[in-house]
Coordinates of C-alpha atoms (C1' of nucleotides) in Angstrom, one line a residue:
Chain A
X3 CA 56.4 -37.4 -72.8
X4 CA 53.6 -35.4 -74.4
X5 CA 51.6 -35.6 -77.6
X6 CA 49.1 -33.3 -78.9
X7 CA 45.4 -34.1 -78.5
X8 CA 42.3 -33.6 -80.5
X9 CA 41.4 -30.0 -81.2
X10 CA 38.1 -30.2 -79.6
X11 CA 39.6 -30.3 -76.1
X12 CA 37.4 -28.4 -73.5
X13 CA 39.1 -25.5 -71.7
X14 CA 41.6 -26.9 -69.2
X15 CA 40.6 -26.9 -65.5
X16 CA 42.5 -24.4 -63.4
X17 CA 45.4 -26.1 -61.7
X18 CA 45.6 -23.3 -59.2
X19 CA 42.0 -24.0 -58.1
X20 CA 42.8 -27.8 -57.9
X21 CA 45.9 -27.2 -55.8
X22 CA 43.9 -24.8 -53.5
X23 CA 41.3 -27.5 -53.0
X24 CA 43.8 -30.2 -52.4
X25 CA 45.3 -28.1 -49.6
X26 CA 41.9 -26.7 -48.3
X27 CA 40.4 -30.2 -47.8
X28 CA 43.5 -32.0 -46.7
X29 CA 44.4 -34.0 -49.9
X30 CA 48.0 -32.8 -50.5
X31 CA 50.3 -30.5 -48.6
X32 CA 53.7 -29.3 -49.4
X33 CA 56.3 -31.3 -47.6
X34 CA 58.0 -29.5 -44.7
X35 CA 55.8 -26.6 -45.4
X36 CA 56.4 -24.7 -42.1
X37 CA 60.1 -24.7 -43.0
X38 CA 59.5 -23.2 -46.4
X39 CA 58.9 -26.4 -48.3
X40 CA 61.4 -28.8 -49.9
X41 CA 61.8 -28.9 -53.7
X42 CA 60.1 -31.9 -55.3
X43 CA 58.5 -33.4 -52.2
X44 CA 54.8 -33.5 -51.3
X45 CA 52.8 -35.0 -48.4
X46 CA 49.3 -36.4 -48.4
X47 CA 46.8 -35.2 -45.8
X48 CA 44.0 -37.3 -44.3
X49 CA 41.8 -37.4 -47.4
X50 CA 44.8 -37.7 -49.8
X51 CA 46.5 -40.6 -48.0
X52 CA 43.2 -42.5 -47.9
X53 CA 42.6 -41.8 -51.6
X54 CA 46.1 -43.0 -52.4
X55 CA 45.7 -46.1 -50.3
X56 CA 42.5 -46.9 -52.2
X57 CA 44.3 -46.6 -55.5
X58 CA 47.1 -48.8 -54.3
X59 CA 44.7 -51.4 -53.0
X60 CA 42.6 -51.3 -56.2
X61 CA 45.9 -52.0 -58.1
X62 CA 46.8 -54.8 -55.7
X63 CA 43.4 -56.4 -55.9
X64 CA 43.1 -56.3 -59.7
X65 CA 46.6 -57.2 -60.4
X66 CA 47.7 -59.6 -57.7
X67 CA 44.8 -61.0 -55.7
X68 CA 42.4 -61.4 -58.8
X69 CA 44.5 -60.5 -61.8
X70 CA 42.5 -58.8 -64.7
X71 CA 39.3 -59.4 -62.8
X72 CA 39.5 -63.1 -63.2
X73 CA 40.0 -63.1 -67.0
X74 CA 42.0 -65.6 -69.0
X75 CA 45.2 -64.5 -70.8
X76 CA 46.2 -65.2 -74.4
X77 CA 47.2 -68.8 -73.3
X78 CA 43.6 -69.5 -72.3
X79 CA 44.4 -69.9 -68.6
X80 CA 43.6 -67.5 -65.8
X81 CA 46.3 -64.8 -65.3
X82 CA 48.4 -65.6 -62.3
X83 CA 50.5 -63.0 -60.3
X84 CA 52.3 -63.0 -57.0
X85 CA 53.6 -60.1 -55.0
X86 CA 57.1 -59.3 -53.6
X87 CA 58.1 -56.4 -51.4
X88 CA 61.8 -55.5 -52.1
X89 CA 64.0 -52.9 -50.6
X90 CA 64.7 -49.4 -51.6
X91 CA 68.4 -49.9 -51.0
X92 CA 69.8 -52.7 -53.2
X93 CA 73.3 -53.9 -53.8
X94 CA 75.0 -51.2 -56.0
X95 CA 75.7 -53.7 -58.6
X96 CA 72.0 -54.0 -59.3
X97 CA 72.1 -50.5 -60.8
X98 CA 75.3 -51.3 -62.6
X99 CA 73.5 -54.2 -64.3
X100 CA 70.3 -52.3 -65.0
X101 CA 72.3 -49.6 -66.7
X102 CA 71.2 -46.9 -64.3
X103 CA 74.7 -45.9 -63.2
X104 CA 76.3 -46.0 -66.5
X105 CA 73.6 -44.1 -68.3
X106 CA 73.5 -41.2 -65.9
X107 CA 76.9 -40.3 -64.9
X108 CA 77.8 -38.0 -67.8
X109 CA 78.9 -34.6 -66.9
X110 CA 77.1 -32.0 -69.0
X111 CA 77.8 -28.4 -70.0
X112 CA 75.1 -25.8 -70.6
X113 CA 75.1 -22.8 -72.9
X114 CA 73.7 -19.8 -71.2
X115 CA 73.2 -18.1 -74.6
X116 CA 71.4 -20.7 -76.6
X117 CA 70.1 -22.8 -73.7
X118 CA 71.8 -25.8 -75.4
X119 CA 73.1 -28.6 -73.3
X120 CA 76.0 -30.9 -74.4
X121 CA 77.8 -33.9 -73.0
X122 CA 81.1 -32.7 -71.7
X123 CA 83.0 -35.6 -73.2
X124 CA 81.4 -34.9 -76.6
X125 CA 82.6 -31.3 -76.9
X126 CA 85.8 -30.4 -78.8
X127 CA 87.5 -27.1 -79.2
X128 CA 89.5 -25.6 -82.1
X129 CA 92.6 -24.0 -80.8
X130 CA 95.8 -22.7 -82.6
X131 CA 98.6 -25.2 -83.4
X132 CA 100.5 -23.8 -80.5
X133 CA 97.8 -24.6 -78.1
X134 CA 97.9 -21.0 -76.8
X135 CA 95.2 -18.7 -78.1
X136 CA 96.6 -15.7 -76.3
X137 CA 93.7 -13.4 -75.6
X138 CA 91.7 -14.7 -78.5
X139 CA 88.6 -16.9 -78.1
X140 CA 88.6 -20.6 -78.8
X141 CA 85.8 -22.4 -80.7
X142 CA 83.8 -25.3 -79.3
X143 CA 81.9 -27.8 -81.4
X144 CA 80.2 -31.2 -81.4
X145 CA 81.5 -33.7 -83.9
X146 CA 79.2 -34.5 -86.9
X147 CA 77.0 -31.5 -86.0
X148 CA 76.6 -28.3 -88.1
X149 CA 78.6 -26.5 -85.4
X150 CA 81.8 -28.4 -86.5
X151 CA 82.1 -26.7 -89.9
X152 CA 80.9 -23.4 -88.7
X153 CA 83.3 -23.2 -85.8
X154 CA 86.2 -24.5 -87.9
X155 CA 85.6 -21.6 -90.4
X156 CA 85.6 -19.1 -87.6
X157 CA 88.7 -20.6 -86.0
X158 CA 90.6 -20.4 -89.3
X159 CA 89.6 -16.8 -89.7
X160 CA 91.0 -16.1 -86.2
X161 CA 94.1 -18.1 -86.2
X162 CA 94.8 -18.7 -89.9
X163 CA 93.9 -21.6 -92.2
X164 CA 95.7 -24.7 -91.4
X165 CA 97.1 -23.2 -88.2
X166 CA 94.4 -24.8 -85.9
X167 CA 94.0 -28.2 -84.3
X168 CA 91.1 -29.6 -82.3
X169 CA 91.4 -31.0 -78.8
X170 CA 88.8 -32.3 -76.4
X171 CA 87.3 -29.6 -74.3
X172 CA 88.2 -31.6 -71.2
X173 CA 91.9 -31.2 -72.0
X174 CA 91.7 -27.5 -72.7
X175 CA 93.2 -25.7 -69.6
X176 CA 92.2 -22.1 -70.5
X177 CA 89.6 -20.1 -68.6
X178 CA 86.1 -20.9 -69.5
X179 CA 85.4 -17.4 -70.3
X180 CA 87.4 -17.7 -73.5
X181 CA 85.3 -20.5 -75.0
X182 CA 82.6 -19.8 -77.6
X183 CA 79.9 -22.5 -77.2
X184 CA 79.0 -24.7 -80.3
X185 CA 75.9 -22.8 -81.3
X186 CA 76.7 -19.4 -79.6
X187 CA 78.1 -16.1 -80.8
X188 CA 79.9 -14.8 -77.8
X189 CA 82.5 -16.3 -75.5
X190 CA 81.9 -17.2 -72.0
X191 CA 78.4 -18.6 -72.3
X192 CA 79.3 -22.2 -71.5
X193 CA 78.9 -23.3 -67.9
X194 CA 81.5 -25.6 -66.2
X195 CA 80.8 -29.3 -66.5
X196 CA 78.3 -30.5 -64.0
X197 CA 77.5 -34.0 -62.9
X198 CA 73.9 -35.1 -63.3
X199 CA 73.3 -37.7 -60.6
X200 CA 69.7 -38.8 -61.1
X201 CA 70.0 -41.4 -58.4
X202 CA 70.0 -40.5 -54.7
X203 CA 73.2 -41.4 -53.1
X204 CA 73.4 -42.7 -49.5
X205 CA 75.8 -44.6 -47.4
X206 CA 75.5 -48.0 -45.7
X207 CA 77.0 -48.1 -42.3
X208 CA 77.8 -45.5 -39.7
X209 CA 81.2 -44.8 -41.0
X210 CA 79.8 -43.6 -44.3
X211 CA 83.1 -43.7 -46.3
X212 CA 83.1 -43.7 -50.1
X213 CA 83.4 -47.5 -50.0
X214 CA 79.9 -47.5 -48.5
X215 CA 78.1 -45.8 -51.2
X216 CA 74.6 -47.1 -52.1
X217 CA 71.7 -45.7 -54.0
X218 CA 68.0 -45.2 -53.3
X219 CA 66.2 -47.2 -56.1
X220 CA 65.1 -45.2 -59.1
X221 CA 62.5 -47.9 -59.9
X222 CA 60.9 -50.9 -58.1
X223 CA 61.2 -53.2 -61.1
X224 CA 64.9 -54.2 -60.6
X225 CA 63.9 -55.7 -57.2
X226 CA 61.6 -58.1 -59.1
X227 CA 64.3 -59.2 -61.5
X228 CA 66.7 -59.7 -58.8
X229 CA 64.4 -62.0 -56.8
X230 CA 63.0 -63.8 -59.9
X231 CA 64.9 -67.0 -59.4
X232 CA 63.9 -67.1 -55.6
X233 CA 60.3 -66.7 -56.5
X234 CA 60.5 -69.5 -59.1
X235 CA 62.4 -71.8 -56.8
X236 CA 60.3 -71.3 -53.7
X237 CA 56.8 -71.0 -54.9
X238 CA 54.8 -73.1 -57.3
X239 CA 54.5 -70.5 -60.0
X240 CA 55.0 -71.5 -63.6
X241 CA 55.7 -69.3 -66.6
X242 CA 53.6 -67.5 -67.6
X243 CA 53.1 -65.6 -64.4
X244 CA 53.7 -62.1 -63.0
X245 CA 55.5 -60.6 -60.1
X246 CA 54.2 -57.3 -58.6
X247 CA 56.0 -54.9 -56.4
X248 CA 54.7 -51.6 -54.9
X249 CA 56.8 -49.0 -53.3
X250 CA 58.6 -45.8 -53.1
X251 CA 61.3 -44.8 -55.6
X252 CA 63.6 -41.7 -55.8
X253 CA 64.9 -39.7 -58.8
X254 CA 66.8 -36.5 -58.5
X255 CA 64.8 -34.9 -61.2
X256 CA 66.5 -31.9 -62.9
X257 CA 63.4 -29.8 -62.6
X258 CA 60.7 -31.1 -60.3
X259 CA 57.5 -29.3 -61.2
X260 CA 53.8 -29.6 -62.1
X261 CA 52.6 -30.1 -58.5
X262 CA 53.1 -33.9 -57.7
X263 CA 53.5 -34.9 -61.3
X264 CA 57.3 -34.9 -61.2
X265 CA 58.3 -35.5 -57.6
X266 CA 61.7 -36.7 -56.4
X267 CA 60.1 -39.2 -54.1
X268 CA 57.2 -41.1 -55.7
X269 CA 55.4 -44.5 -55.4
X270 CA 55.4 -47.1 -58.2
X271 CA 53.2 -50.1 -58.7
X272 CA 55.1 -52.3 -61.1
X273 CA 54.3 -55.8 -62.5
X274 CA 56.9 -57.9 -64.4
X275 CA 55.0 -60.6 -66.4
X276 CA 57.3 -63.4 -67.3
X277 CA 56.4 -65.5 -70.4
X278 CA 57.9 -67.6 -73.2
X279 CA 59.5 -65.4 -75.9
X280 CA 57.1 -66.9 -78.6
X281 CA 54.0 -65.6 -76.5
X282 CA 55.5 -62.3 -75.5
X283 CA 53.9 -60.1 -78.1
X284 CA 50.4 -61.5 -77.4
X285 CA 51.0 -60.9 -73.6
X286 CA 52.3 -57.4 -74.4
X287 CA 49.1 -56.5 -76.2
X288 CA 47.0 -58.2 -73.6
X289 CA 48.5 -56.2 -70.7
X290 CA 48.5 -52.9 -72.7
X291 CA 44.8 -53.2 -73.4
X292 CA 43.9 -54.3 -69.9
X293 CA 45.8 -51.6 -68.1
X294 CA 44.0 -49.0 -70.3
X295 CA 40.7 -50.6 -69.4
X296 CA 41.7 -50.6 -65.7
X297 CA 42.4 -46.9 -65.5
X298 CA 39.0 -46.3 -67.2
X299 CA 37.3 -48.4 -64.7
X300 CA 38.4 -46.3 -61.7
X301 CA 37.1 -43.1 -63.2
X302 CA 39.5 -41.8 -66.0
X303 CA 36.8 -42.5 -68.4
X304 CA 36.8 -39.6 -70.9
X305 CA 38.8 -38.2 -73.7
X306 CA 41.5 -37.2 -71.3
X307 CA 42.9 -40.7 -71.2
X308 CA 44.7 -42.1 -74.2
X309 CA 46.9 -45.1 -75.0
X310 CA 49.9 -44.1 -77.0
X311 CA 51.9 -46.8 -78.8
X312 CA 55.6 -45.8 -79.2
X313 CA 57.0 -45.5 -82.7
X314 CA 59.5 -48.0 -83.8
X315 CA 62.3 -45.5 -83.5
X316 CA 61.4 -44.6 -79.9
X317 CA 61.7 -48.3 -78.8
X318 CA 64.8 -49.7 -77.0
X319 CA 66.7 -52.2 -79.1
X320 CA 65.3 -55.1 -77.0
X321 CA 61.7 -54.1 -77.0
X322 CA 59.1 -55.3 -79.4
X323 CA 56.6 -52.7 -78.2
X324 CA 55.9 -50.0 -75.6
X325 CA 52.8 -48.0 -74.9
X326 CA 52.0 -45.2 -72.5
X327 CA 48.8 -44.7 -70.8
X328 CA 48.6 -41.0 -70.8
X329 CA 46.3 -38.5 -69.2
X330 CA 45.6 -35.0 -70.3
X331 CA 46.4 -33.0 -67.1
X332 CA 45.6 -29.3 -66.9
X333 CA 49.3 -28.5 -67.1
X334 CA 50.0 -30.7 -70.1
X335 CA 46.9 -29.8 -72.1
X336 CA 46.4 -30.1 -75.0
X337 CA 49.2 -32.6 -74.6
X338 CA 49.3 -35.6 -72.3
X339 CA 51.4 -36.7 -69.4
X340 CA 52.4 -40.4 -68.7
X341 CA 50.6 -42.4 -66.1
X342 CA 51.9 -45.8 -66.8
X343 CA 54.2 -47.4 -69.3
X344 CA 53.6 -50.8 -70.6
X345 CA 56.9 -52.2 -72.0
X346 CA 57.9 -55.3 -73.8
X347 CA 61.4 -55.6 -72.3
X348 CA 62.4 -58.9 -73.9
X349 CA 64.9 -60.7 -71.6
X350 CA 67.1 -57.7 -71.3
X351 CA 67.0 -57.4 -67.5
X352 CA 67.4 -61.0 -66.7
X353 CA 70.2 -61.2 -69.2
X354 CA 71.9 -58.2 -67.5
X355 CA 71.5 -59.6 -64.1
X356 CA 72.7 -63.0 -65.1
X357 CA 75.8 -61.5 -66.6
X358 CA 76.7 -59.2 -63.8
X359 CA 75.8 -61.4 -60.8
X360 CA 77.0 -64.7 -62.4
X361 CA 73.8 -66.4 -61.2
X362 CA 72.0 -68.7 -63.5
X363 CA 68.5 -67.1 -64.0
X364 CA 67.2 -69.5 -66.7
X365 CA 63.8 -71.0 -66.3
X366 CA 63.3 -74.7 -66.9
X367 CA 59.9 -75.0 -68.6
X368 CA 58.8 -78.6 -68.1
X369 CA 55.7 -78.1 -70.3
X370 CA 57.7 -77.5 -73.4
X371 CA 60.2 -79.6 -75.5
X372 CA 59.6 -82.9 -77.2
X373 CA 57.3 -85.5 -75.8
X374 CA 59.2 -88.4 -74.3
X375 CA 58.1 -92.0 -74.4
X376 CA 57.1 -91.9 -70.7
X377 CA 54.6 -89.1 -71.4
X378 CA 56.7 -86.3 -70.0
X379 CA 58.2 -83.4 -71.9
X380 CA 61.9 -83.0 -72.3
X381 CA 61.6 -79.4 -71.0
X382 CA 63.1 -76.2 -72.4
X383 CA 65.5 -73.8 -70.7
X384 CA 65.2 -70.2 -71.5
X385 CA 65.3 -66.7 -70.0
X386 CA 61.7 -65.6 -70.1
X387 CA 60.6 -62.5 -71.8
X388 CA 59.1 -59.7 -69.7
X389 CA 56.1 -57.5 -70.1
X390 CA 56.3 -54.5 -67.7
X391 CA 53.2 -52.5 -66.8
X392 CA 54.7 -49.8 -64.5
X393 CA 52.2 -47.4 -63.0
X394 CA 52.9 -44.2 -61.0
X395 CA 50.6 -44.1 -58.0
X396 CA 51.2 -40.4 -57.2
X397 CA 50.5 -39.5 -60.8
X398 CA 47.4 -41.7 -60.6
X399 CA 46.2 -39.9 -57.6
X400 CA 46.8 -36.5 -59.3
X401 CA 45.0 -37.7 -62.5
X402 CA 42.1 -38.9 -60.5
X403 CA 41.8 -35.6 -58.6
X404 CA 42.1 -33.6 -61.9
X405 CA 39.6 -35.7 -63.6
X406 CA 37.2 -35.5 -60.7
X407 CA 37.5 -31.8 -60.2
X408 CA 34.4 -30.1 -61.5
X409 CA 33.4 -26.5 -61.3
X410 CA 29.8 -25.8 -62.0
X411 CA 28.7 -22.3 -61.2
X412 CA 25.1 -23.2 -61.5
X413 CA 25.3 -25.4 -58.4
X414 CA 25.0 -23.9 -54.9
X415 CA 28.4 -25.6 -54.2
X416 CA 30.3 -24.9 -57.4
X417 CA 33.4 -26.9 -56.7
X418 CA 33.1 -30.8 -56.3
X419 CA 35.3 -33.9 -56.8
X420 CA 33.5 -36.6 -58.8
X421 CA 35.6 -39.4 -57.5
X422 CA 34.7 -42.9 -58.3
X423 CA 33.0 -44.5 -55.3
X424 CA 35.7 -47.2 -55.2
X425 CA 38.3 -44.5 -54.8
X426 CA 36.5 -41.8 -52.6
X427 CA 38.2 -41.5 -49.3
X428 CA 34.8 -40.9 -47.6
X429 CA 32.2 -43.3 -48.9
X430 CA 29.1 -41.6 -47.4
X431 CA 27.8 -39.1 -44.9
X432 CA 24.9 -39.2 -42.6
X433 CA 23.0 -36.0 -41.7
X434 CA 20.1 -35.1 -39.6
X435 CA 18.2 -32.5 -41.6
X436 CA 17.9 -30.4 -38.5
X437 CA 19.5 -31.0 -35.1
X438 CA 16.2 -31.6 -33.2
X439 CA 13.2 -33.7 -33.0
X440 CA 15.2 -36.9 -32.5
X441 CA 16.8 -36.7 -35.9
X442 CA 20.4 -36.6 -34.5
X443 CA 19.8 -39.8 -32.6
X444 CA 18.5 -41.7 -35.6
X445 CA 21.4 -40.4 -37.6
X446 CA 24.0 -41.5 -35.1
X447 CA 22.5 -44.9 -35.1
X448 CA 22.7 -45.2 -38.9
X449 CA 26.2 -43.7 -38.8
X450 CA 27.4 -46.4 -36.3
X451 CA 25.7 -49.2 -38.4
X452 CA 27.3 -48.0 -41.6
X453 CA 30.7 -47.6 -40.0
X454 CA 30.7 -51.1 -38.7
X455 CA 29.8 -52.4 -42.1
X456 CA 32.1 -50.3 -44.3
X457 CA 35.1 -49.3 -42.2
X458 CA 37.3 -51.5 -44.4
X459 CA 36.4 -49.4 -47.5
X460 CA 36.7 -45.9 -46.1
X461 CA 35.2 -43.4 -43.8
X462 CA 31.5 -42.9 -43.1
X463 CA 31.0 -39.3 -41.8
X464 CA 28.4 -37.8 -39.6
X465 CA 27.7 -34.2 -39.5
X466 CA 24.9 -32.2 -37.8
X467 CA 26.5 -28.8 -37.7
X468 CA 25.3 -25.7 -39.6
X469 CA 22.9 -25.8 -42.6
X470 CA 22.2 -28.9 -44.7
X471 CA 23.4 -27.1 -47.7
X472 CA 26.8 -26.3 -46.2
X473 CA 27.2 -30.0 -45.1
X474 CA 26.4 -31.1 -48.7
X475 CA 28.9 -28.7 -50.1
X476 CA 31.6 -29.9 -47.7
X477 CA 31.0 -33.5 -48.9
X478 CA 31.1 -32.3 -52.5
X479 CA 34.6 -31.0 -52.1
X480 CA 35.7 -34.1 -50.4
X481 CA 34.4 -36.2 -53.2
X482 CA 31.9 -38.1 -51.0
X483 CA 29.5 -39.9 -53.4
X484 CA 26.5 -40.2 -51.2
X485 CA 24.7 -38.4 -48.3
X486 CA 22.0 -39.9 -46.3
X487 CA 19.7 -37.5 -44.6
X488 CA 17.4 -38.1 -41.8
X489 CA 14.3 -35.9 -42.0
X490 CA 10.8 -35.8 -40.6
X491 CA 9.5 -38.5 -42.8
X492 CA 12.2 -40.9 -41.4
X493 CA 10.6 -40.6 -38.1
X494 CA 7.2 -41.6 -39.4
X495 CA 8.0 -43.6 -42.5
X496 CA 11.4 -45.2 -41.8
X497 CA 12.9 -43.9 -45.0
X498 CA 15.9 -41.5 -45.6
X499 CA 16.9 -39.4 -48.6
X500 CA 19.9 -40.3 -50.6
X501 CA 21.6 -37.4 -52.3
X502 CA 23.7 -38.2 -55.3
X503 CA 26.9 -36.0 -55.4
X504 CA 27.1 -35.6 -59.1
X505 CA 23.5 -34.8 -59.9
X506 CA 22.4 -33.4 -56.6
X507 CA 19.2 -35.5 -57.1
X508 CA 17.6 -37.3 -54.2
X509 CA 15.6 -40.5 -53.8
X510 CA 14.2 -42.2 -50.7
X511 CA 15.3 -45.6 -49.5
X512 CA 14.3 -47.5 -46.4
X513 CA 16.3 -46.8 -43.3
X514 CA 17.0 -50.6 -43.1
X515 CA 18.1 -50.6 -46.8
X516 CA 20.8 -48.0 -46.6
X517 CA 23.6 -50.4 -46.0
X518 CA 22.6 -52.6 -48.9
X519 CA 22.2 -49.5 -51.1
X520 CA 25.7 -48.4 -50.3
X521 CA 27.2 -51.8 -50.7
X522 CA 25.7 -52.1 -54.2
X523 CA 27.1 -48.7 -55.2
X524 CA 30.5 -49.7 -53.9
X525 CA 30.4 -52.9 -55.9
X526 CA 30.5 -55.1 -52.8
Chain B
rG2 C1' 70.8 -25.6 -64.5
rA3 C1' 68.9 -20.5 -67.7
rG4 C1' 64.9 -16.8 -68.2
rG5 C1' 60.2 -14.7 -66.3
rG6 C1' 56.3 -14.5 -62.5
rU7 C1' 54.5 -15.1 -57.5
rG8 C1' 54.9 -15.4 -52.0
rU9 C1' 50.4 -11.2 -46.4
rA10 C1' 44.9 -15.7 -41.9
rG11 C1' 42.9 -22.6 -43.8
rC12 C1' 41.5 -20.7 -49.2
rU13 C1' 41.2 -16.2 -52.5
rC14 C1' 43.3 -11.7 -52.2
rA15 C1' 43.7 -5.9 -50.8
rG16 C1' 47.5 -3.2 -48.3
rU17 C1' 50.8 4.6 -51.3
rG18 C1' 57.9 3.8 -45.7
rG19 C1' 54.0 5.3 -40.1
rU20 C1' 48.4 0.8 -35.4
rA21 C1' 47.9 -6.2 -39.7
rG22 C1' 43.1 -5.9 -43.3
rA23 C1' 38.6 -8.0 -46.4
rG24 C1' 35.6 -11.9 -48.4
rC25 C1' 34.9 -17.0 -48.0
rG26 C1' 36.0 -21.0 -44.8
rU27 C1' 36.6 -22.8 -39.5
rC28 C1' 34.6 -22.8 -34.4
rA29 C1' 30.7 -21.5 -30.5
rC30 C1' 25.7 -19.9 -29.4
rG31 C1' 20.8 -19.0 -31.3
rU32 C1' 17.6 -20.2 -35.3
rU33 C1' 16.4 -24.2 -38.8
rG34 C1' 12.2 -28.3 -42.5
rC35 C1' 16.9 -30.2 -48.5
rC36 C1' 21.5 -27.4 -51.2
rA37 C1' 28.1 -22.9 -49.0
rA38 C1' 20.6 -19.8 -45.5
rC39 C1' 20.1 -16.1 -41.3
rG40 C1' 21.8 -13.5 -36.7
rU41 C1' 25.5 -12.7 -32.8
rG42 C1' 30.2 -13.7 -31.5
rA43 C1' 35.2 -16.0 -31.5
rA44 C1' 39.8 -18.1 -32.8
rA45 C1' 43.2 -17.8 -36.4
rG46 C1' 49.5 -14.0 -38.9
rU47 C1' 57.6 -15.8 -37.8
rC48 C1' 53.6 -10.6 -43.9
rG49 C1' 58.2 -17.4 -47.0
rA50 C1' 63.4 -17.0 -44.4
rG51 C1' 68.0 -14.3 -43.3
rG52 C1' 70.6 -9.8 -43.5
rG53 C1' 70.8 -4.4 -44.7
rU54 C1' 69.0 0.9 -45.3
rU55 C1' 65.8 4.0 -42.0
rC56 C1' 63.6 7.3 -36.2
rA57 C1' 60.3 3.7 -38.5
rA58 C1' 60.1 -1.9 -43.4
rG59 C1' 54.5 -6.2 -45.3
rU60 C1' 56.3 -1.9 -48.4
rC61 C1' 63.1 0.0 -50.3
rC62 C1' 68.0 -2.9 -51.2
rC63 C1' 70.9 -7.7 -51.0
rU64 C1' 70.9 -12.9 -50.3
rU65 C1' 68.2 -17.3 -49.9
rC66 C1' 64.0 -20.8 -50.0
rA67 C1' 59.4 -22.5 -52.1
rC68 C1' 55.6 -22.6 -55.8
rC69 C1' 53.9 -21.4 -61.0
rC70 C1' 55.1 -20.5 -66.5
rU71 C1' 58.9 -21.1 -70.7
rC72 C1' 63.4 -23.7 -72.0
rU73 C1' 66.6 -28.0 -70.7
rC74 C1' 66.4 -33.1 -68.6
rC75 C1' 63.2 -37.3 -67.6
rA76 C1' 66.3 -44.9 -67.6

RNA sequence: GAGGGUGUAGCUCAGUGGUAGAGCGUCACGUUGCCAACGUGAAAGUCGAGGGUUCAAGUCCCUUCACCCUCUCCA
């Protein structure tokens, strides 16, 4: 989904340069590259996998461990969320209930001439009464489309007025080369019907017969709905509350492209927040606004991030609101690409699973209903409504890299990644200004001290090779926010320089204050 | 799926049918006094893959794979 942005957009960054840096510095590699690559799959290198882990953990911390940074929701109480971890392979009926199987099993035909695509079962053809057109063409159309009248006219001209009938394309036995596609001029432009299976198929069990067919999940959310009742029954959660689920999903995208943006294997971080129907719109607005704020907090702070509220006619019938957090990627500019969707899903999913599985999924809310003489509430049974903030972690990583990527020819090191310190895979580096006079030893001591204190957050690097400028430049490309340099004054005055990645500016801090300085910068 | 473009060292790219190249990066040694410094050297290539034409193919032909762009699709 893309929309156009303000006209004042700056020139887009070069995606080629970003991809080159991602490879060069070990953020992202093509999957199976030495075998020629595999369409729609990408691997993360040492820095990329750490960056992605930092993003995943930031989500987990701010959504599960301390939801919304400890804020209260619209009900005035702190937001409460719990995690689950559900499987990639679910019972096939899960996807039947969710609508994923039904919605994506339609064979399609394409027109080579007009590039149009039609549902095979929607296409009709005009043929002569006899059913045998001989060596003449037949005319395909789609009901209630302009093509219907146009093709009818042509068919009547070919076979005579009143001498034609229409039959479904599927029942037409003639060679494909005879068919004129609905919006085409020449025969033979229509492809044979093709199945678009957006879900990855697999088999359970070693025999792998057609009875054993299962699917790799196209989204993590359904695992949450399927376990909703178990979570309610076995933990002390009360509506309103959320269940989060992070993991890999698979979609056989028709055209994977734009680097990792549309991959066939990707990771989602999804929350389903369950609430009473009367409060659902308030919760929807709450989550929509918080998710936007969250992406801003980790570095997507500029004009490149927008919140786009869906129009009424874009909404599913059960939804009372859907928004996308969208980022202006270099390849979507001046438009935007979706990072996260926040959807009011009503009780659609629980209703579906209740229907298909036969299990009762209603929630008994003991805090609602009329007040009884004994001081208790009578209770109210209902299917909770659901607000779904569903984020793409791979798209998040890509957006972070694109936003952070900066080219400044005035710098000695023109390319750098201005990654937020919380997300940066390498948190800091320690350098001796020159590799002599005892500086390497002091640096090594500081490096060890910082590593022991900060290893949970990310790497602390030590580098004494080559010139100081080259070492700064290397850290710039890796997105390391701070470099601590041991120089001659360290040996006499017990201070080091701190070099800020984005400005290149330096300040001195005490050797024994370096850890506290870094902790403050990392928000610890 | 359709059309177009690209594929040669980690990156960016030269390479006219006749010995596989450059810049940058990487590594080693020397030097060093805050921004890809300098000197000397080294490693690094299935020329995307497979087949064909040819005495000879990175180069020409066919097939195929991947990436980029434009359509199409995107629960």
